[in-house]
JSON list of C-alpha atoms in Angstrom, two decimals:
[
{"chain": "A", "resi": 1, "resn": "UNK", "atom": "CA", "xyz": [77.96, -49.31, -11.02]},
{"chain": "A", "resi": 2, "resn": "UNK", "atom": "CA", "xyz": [80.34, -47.43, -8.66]},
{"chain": "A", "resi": 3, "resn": "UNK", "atom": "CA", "xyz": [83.96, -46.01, -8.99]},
{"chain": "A", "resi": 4, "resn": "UNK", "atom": "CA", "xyz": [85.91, -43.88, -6.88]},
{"chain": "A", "resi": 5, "resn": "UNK", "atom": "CA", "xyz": [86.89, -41.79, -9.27]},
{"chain": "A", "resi": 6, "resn": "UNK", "atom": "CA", "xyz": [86.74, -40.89, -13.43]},
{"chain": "A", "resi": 7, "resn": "UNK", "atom": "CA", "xyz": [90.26, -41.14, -15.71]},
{"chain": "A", "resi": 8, "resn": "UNK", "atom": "CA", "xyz": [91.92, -38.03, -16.71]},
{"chain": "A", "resi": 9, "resn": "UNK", "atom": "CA", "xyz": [89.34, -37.02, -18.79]},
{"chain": "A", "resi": 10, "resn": "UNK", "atom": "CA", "xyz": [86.73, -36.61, -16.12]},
{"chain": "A", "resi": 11, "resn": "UNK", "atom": "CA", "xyz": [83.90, -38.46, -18.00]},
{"chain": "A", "resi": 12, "resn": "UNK", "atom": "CA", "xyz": [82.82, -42.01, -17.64]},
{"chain": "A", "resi": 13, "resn": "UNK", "atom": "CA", "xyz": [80.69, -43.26, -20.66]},
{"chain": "A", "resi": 14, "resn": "UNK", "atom": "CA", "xyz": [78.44, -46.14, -20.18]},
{"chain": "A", "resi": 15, "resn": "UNK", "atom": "CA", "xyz": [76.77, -48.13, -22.73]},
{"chain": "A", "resi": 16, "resn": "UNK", "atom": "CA", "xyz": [73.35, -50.06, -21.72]},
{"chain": "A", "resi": 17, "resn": "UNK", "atom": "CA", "xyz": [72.98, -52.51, -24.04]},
{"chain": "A", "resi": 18, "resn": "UNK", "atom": "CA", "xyz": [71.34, -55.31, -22.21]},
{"chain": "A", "resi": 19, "resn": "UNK", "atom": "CA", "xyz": [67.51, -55.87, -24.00]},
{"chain": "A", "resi": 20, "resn": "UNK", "atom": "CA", "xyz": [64.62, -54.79, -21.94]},
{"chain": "A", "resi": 21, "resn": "UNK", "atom": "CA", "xyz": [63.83, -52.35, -19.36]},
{"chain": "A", "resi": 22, "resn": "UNK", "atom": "CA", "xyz": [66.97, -51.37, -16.64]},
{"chain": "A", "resi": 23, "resn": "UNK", "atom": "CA", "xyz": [67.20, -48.67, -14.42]},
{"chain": "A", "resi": 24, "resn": "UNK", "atom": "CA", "xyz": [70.97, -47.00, -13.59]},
{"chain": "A", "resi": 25, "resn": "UNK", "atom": "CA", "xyz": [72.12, -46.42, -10.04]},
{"chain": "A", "resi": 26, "resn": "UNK", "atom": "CA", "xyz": [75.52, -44.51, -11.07]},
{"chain": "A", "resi": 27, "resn": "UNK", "atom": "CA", "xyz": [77.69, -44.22, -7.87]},
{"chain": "A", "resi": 28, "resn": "UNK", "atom": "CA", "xyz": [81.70, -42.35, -7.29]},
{"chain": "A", "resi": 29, "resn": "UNK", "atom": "CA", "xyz": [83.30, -40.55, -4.68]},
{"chain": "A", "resi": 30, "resn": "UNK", "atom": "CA", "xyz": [84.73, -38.15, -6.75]},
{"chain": "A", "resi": 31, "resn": "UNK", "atom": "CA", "xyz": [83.27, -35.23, -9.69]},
{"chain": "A", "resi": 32, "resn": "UNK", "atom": "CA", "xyz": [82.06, -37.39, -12.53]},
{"chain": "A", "resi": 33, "resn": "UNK", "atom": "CA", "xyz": [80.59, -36.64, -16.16]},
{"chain": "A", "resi": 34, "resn": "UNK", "atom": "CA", "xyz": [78.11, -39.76, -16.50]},
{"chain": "A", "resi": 35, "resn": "UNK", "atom": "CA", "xyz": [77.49, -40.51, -20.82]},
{"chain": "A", "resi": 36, "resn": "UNK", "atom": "CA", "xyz": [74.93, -42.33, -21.31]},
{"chain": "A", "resi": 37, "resn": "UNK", "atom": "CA", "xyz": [74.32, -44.42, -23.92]},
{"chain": "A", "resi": 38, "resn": "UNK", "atom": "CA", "xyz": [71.21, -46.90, -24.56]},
{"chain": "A", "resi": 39, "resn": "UNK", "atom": "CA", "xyz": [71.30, -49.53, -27.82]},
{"chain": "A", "resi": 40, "resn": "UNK", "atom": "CA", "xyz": [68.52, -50.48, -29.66]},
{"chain": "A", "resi": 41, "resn": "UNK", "atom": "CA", "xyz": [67.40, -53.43, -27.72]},
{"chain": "A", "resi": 42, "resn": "UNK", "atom": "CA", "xyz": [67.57, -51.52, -24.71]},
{"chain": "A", "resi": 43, "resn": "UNK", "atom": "CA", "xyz": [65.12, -49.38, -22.39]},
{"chain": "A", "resi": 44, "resn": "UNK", "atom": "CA", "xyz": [66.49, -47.20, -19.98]},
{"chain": "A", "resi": 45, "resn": "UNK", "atom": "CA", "xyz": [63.55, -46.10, -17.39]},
{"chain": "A", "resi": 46, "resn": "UNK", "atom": "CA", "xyz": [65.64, -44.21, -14.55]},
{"chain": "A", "resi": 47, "resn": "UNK", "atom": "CA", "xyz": [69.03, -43.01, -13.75]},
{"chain": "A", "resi": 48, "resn": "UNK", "atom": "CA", "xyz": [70.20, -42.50, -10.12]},
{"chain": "A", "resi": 49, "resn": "UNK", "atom": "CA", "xyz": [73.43, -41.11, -9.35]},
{"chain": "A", "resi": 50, "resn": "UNK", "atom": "CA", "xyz": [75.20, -40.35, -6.23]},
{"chain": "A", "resi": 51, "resn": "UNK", "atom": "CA", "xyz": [78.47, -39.34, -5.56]},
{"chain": "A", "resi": 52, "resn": "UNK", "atom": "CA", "xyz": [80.41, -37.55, -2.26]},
{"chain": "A", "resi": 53, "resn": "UNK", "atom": "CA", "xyz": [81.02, -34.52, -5.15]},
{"chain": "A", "resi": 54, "resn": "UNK", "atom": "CA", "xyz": [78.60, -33.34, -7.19]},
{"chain": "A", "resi": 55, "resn": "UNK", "atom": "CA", "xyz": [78.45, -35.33, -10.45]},
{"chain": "A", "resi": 56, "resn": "UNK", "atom": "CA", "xyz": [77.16, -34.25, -14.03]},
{"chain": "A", "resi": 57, "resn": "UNK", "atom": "CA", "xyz": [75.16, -36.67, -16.17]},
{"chain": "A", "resi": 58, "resn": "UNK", "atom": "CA", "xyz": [75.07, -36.57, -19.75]},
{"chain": "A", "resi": 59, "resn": "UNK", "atom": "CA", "xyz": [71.31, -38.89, -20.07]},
{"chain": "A", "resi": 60, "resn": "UNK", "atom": "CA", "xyz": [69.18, -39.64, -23.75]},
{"chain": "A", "resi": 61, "resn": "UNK", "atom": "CA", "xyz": [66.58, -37.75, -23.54]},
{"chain": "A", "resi": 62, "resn": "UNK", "atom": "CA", "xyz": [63.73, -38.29, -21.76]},
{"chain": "A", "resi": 63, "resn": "UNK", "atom": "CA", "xyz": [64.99, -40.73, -19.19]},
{"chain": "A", "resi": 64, "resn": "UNK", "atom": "CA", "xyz": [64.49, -38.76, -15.71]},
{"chain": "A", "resi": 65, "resn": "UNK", "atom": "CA", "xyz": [67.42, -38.57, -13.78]},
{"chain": "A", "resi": 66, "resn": "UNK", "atom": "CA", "xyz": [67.98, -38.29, -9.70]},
{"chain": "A", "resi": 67, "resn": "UNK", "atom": "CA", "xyz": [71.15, -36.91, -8.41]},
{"chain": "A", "resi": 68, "resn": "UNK", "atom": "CA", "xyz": [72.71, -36.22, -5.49]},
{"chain": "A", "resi": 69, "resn": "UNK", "atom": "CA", "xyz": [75.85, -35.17, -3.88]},
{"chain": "A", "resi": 70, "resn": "UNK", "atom": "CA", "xyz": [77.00, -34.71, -0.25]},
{"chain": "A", "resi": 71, "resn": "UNK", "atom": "CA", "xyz": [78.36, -31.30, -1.31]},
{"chain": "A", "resi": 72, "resn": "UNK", "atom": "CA", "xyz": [75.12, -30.05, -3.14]},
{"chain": "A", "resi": 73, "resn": "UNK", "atom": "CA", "xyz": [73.78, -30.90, 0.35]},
{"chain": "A", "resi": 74, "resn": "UNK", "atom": "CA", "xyz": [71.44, -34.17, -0.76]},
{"chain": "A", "resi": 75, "resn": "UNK", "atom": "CA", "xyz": [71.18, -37.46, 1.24]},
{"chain": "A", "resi": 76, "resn": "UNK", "atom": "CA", "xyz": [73.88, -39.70, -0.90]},
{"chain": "A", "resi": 77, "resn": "UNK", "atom": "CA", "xyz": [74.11, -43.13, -1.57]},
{"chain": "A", "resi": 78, "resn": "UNK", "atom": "CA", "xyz": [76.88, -45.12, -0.45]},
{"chain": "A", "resi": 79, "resn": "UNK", "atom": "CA", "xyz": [79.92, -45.05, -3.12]},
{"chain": "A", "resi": 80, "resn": "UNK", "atom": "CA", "xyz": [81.05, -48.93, -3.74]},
{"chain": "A", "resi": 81, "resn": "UNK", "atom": "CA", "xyz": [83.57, -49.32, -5.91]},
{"chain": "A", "resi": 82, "resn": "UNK", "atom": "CA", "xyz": [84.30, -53.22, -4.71]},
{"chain": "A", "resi": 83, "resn": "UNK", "atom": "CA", "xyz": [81.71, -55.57, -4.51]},
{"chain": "A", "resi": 84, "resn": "UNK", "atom": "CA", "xyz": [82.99, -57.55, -1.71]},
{"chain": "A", "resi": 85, "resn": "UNK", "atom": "CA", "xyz": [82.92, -54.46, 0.77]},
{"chain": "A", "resi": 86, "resn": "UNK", "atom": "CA", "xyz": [81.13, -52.63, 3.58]},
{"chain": "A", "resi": 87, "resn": "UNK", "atom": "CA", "xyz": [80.19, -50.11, 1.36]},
{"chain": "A", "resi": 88, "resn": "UNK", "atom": "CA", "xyz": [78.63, -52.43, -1.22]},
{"chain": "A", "resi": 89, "resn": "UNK", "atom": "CA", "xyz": [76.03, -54.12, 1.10]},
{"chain": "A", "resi": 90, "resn": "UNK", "atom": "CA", "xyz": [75.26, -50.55, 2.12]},
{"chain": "A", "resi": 91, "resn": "UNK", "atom": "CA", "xyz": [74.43, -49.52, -1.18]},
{"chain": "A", "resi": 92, "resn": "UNK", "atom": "CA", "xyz": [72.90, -52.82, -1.77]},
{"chain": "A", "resi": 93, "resn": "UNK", "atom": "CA", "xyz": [70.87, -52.13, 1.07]},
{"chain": "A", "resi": 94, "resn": "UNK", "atom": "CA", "xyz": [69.71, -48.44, 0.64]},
{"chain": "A", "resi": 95, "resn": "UNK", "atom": "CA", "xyz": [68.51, -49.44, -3.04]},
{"chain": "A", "resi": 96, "resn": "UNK", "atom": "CA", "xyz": [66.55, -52.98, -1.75]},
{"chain": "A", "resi": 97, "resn": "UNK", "atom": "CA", "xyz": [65.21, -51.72, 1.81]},
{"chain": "A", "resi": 98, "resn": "UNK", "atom": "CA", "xyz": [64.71, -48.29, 1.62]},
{"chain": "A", "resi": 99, "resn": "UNK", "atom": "CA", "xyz": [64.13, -47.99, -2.62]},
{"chain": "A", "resi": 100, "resn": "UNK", "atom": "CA", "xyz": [62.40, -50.99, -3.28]},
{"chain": "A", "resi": 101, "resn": "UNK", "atom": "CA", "xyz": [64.97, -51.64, -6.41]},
{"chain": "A", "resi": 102, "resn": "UNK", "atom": "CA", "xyz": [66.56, -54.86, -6.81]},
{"chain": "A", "resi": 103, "resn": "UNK", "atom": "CA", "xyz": [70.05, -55.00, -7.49]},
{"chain": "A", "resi": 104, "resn": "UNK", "atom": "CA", "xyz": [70.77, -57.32, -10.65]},
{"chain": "A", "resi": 105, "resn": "UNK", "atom": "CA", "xyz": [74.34, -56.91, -11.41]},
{"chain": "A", "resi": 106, "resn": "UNK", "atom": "CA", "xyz": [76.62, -54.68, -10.12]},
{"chain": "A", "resi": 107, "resn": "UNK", "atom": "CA", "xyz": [80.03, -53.58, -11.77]},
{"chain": "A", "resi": 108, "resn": "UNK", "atom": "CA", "xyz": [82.98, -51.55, -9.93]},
{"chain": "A", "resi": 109, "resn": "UNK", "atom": "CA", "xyz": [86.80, -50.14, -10.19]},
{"chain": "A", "resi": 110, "resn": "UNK", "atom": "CA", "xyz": [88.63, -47.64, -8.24]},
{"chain": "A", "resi": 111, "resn": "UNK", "atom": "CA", "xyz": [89.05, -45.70, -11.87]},
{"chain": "A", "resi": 112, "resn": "UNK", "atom": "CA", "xyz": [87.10, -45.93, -14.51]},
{"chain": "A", "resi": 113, "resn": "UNK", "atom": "CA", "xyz": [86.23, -44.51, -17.74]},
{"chain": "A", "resi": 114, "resn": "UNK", "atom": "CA", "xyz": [84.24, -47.00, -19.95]},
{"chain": "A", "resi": 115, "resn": "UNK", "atom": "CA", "xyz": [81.36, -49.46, -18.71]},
{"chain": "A", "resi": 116, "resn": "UNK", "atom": "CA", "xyz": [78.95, -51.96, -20.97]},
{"chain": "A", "resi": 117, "resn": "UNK", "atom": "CA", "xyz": [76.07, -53.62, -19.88]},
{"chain": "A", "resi": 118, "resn": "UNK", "atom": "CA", "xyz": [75.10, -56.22, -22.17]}
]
């Protein structure tokens, strides 16, 4: 899921509710406080996030969690906020070629503040 940047609040919460085993790739341009939540059906194995800033992420425990940032000086992902844009089959690429994920669904807005993946 990718946004440019959070609401006012500066925190983007996003609910994985979707039964099985999914991993997160969490992109913005801007500073972003990632909650997490997973439901009960739910498995959450991985969280990536990326963003030009440096993000925070707020994870349930145990789930290991990559991040990265231009600014902290990491290799980034691409930050898609549209699906139907150069940046998108970037980050589309990036996670397929060079990752070996598969990208199953992808959700995006320039500003955002609440996501659920059922």
């Amino acid at each position: 899921m990718g946004i440019y940047e959070p609401g006012a609040t500066g925190t983007v919460r996003v609910e994985l509710n979707r039964p099985g085993v999914s991993k997160l790739v969490l992109v913005a341009y801007s500073s972003v406080i990632w909650d997490v939540v997973v439901g009960p059906n739910a498995t959450l194995d991985s969280i990536l996030v990326s963003g030009y800033e440096v993000p925070i992420v707020n994870a349930p425990a145990g789930v290991p969690v990559d991040v990265r940032s231009f600014l902290g000086g990491d290799t980034r992902l691409p930050f898609a906020y549209t699906w139907d844009s150069y940046e998108a089959r970037r980050l589309r690429f990036e996670l397929e070629a060079s990752m070996g994920l598969v990208l199953r669904s992808f959700s995006g807005c320039y500003q955002g503040e609440t996501f659920i993946i059922d």
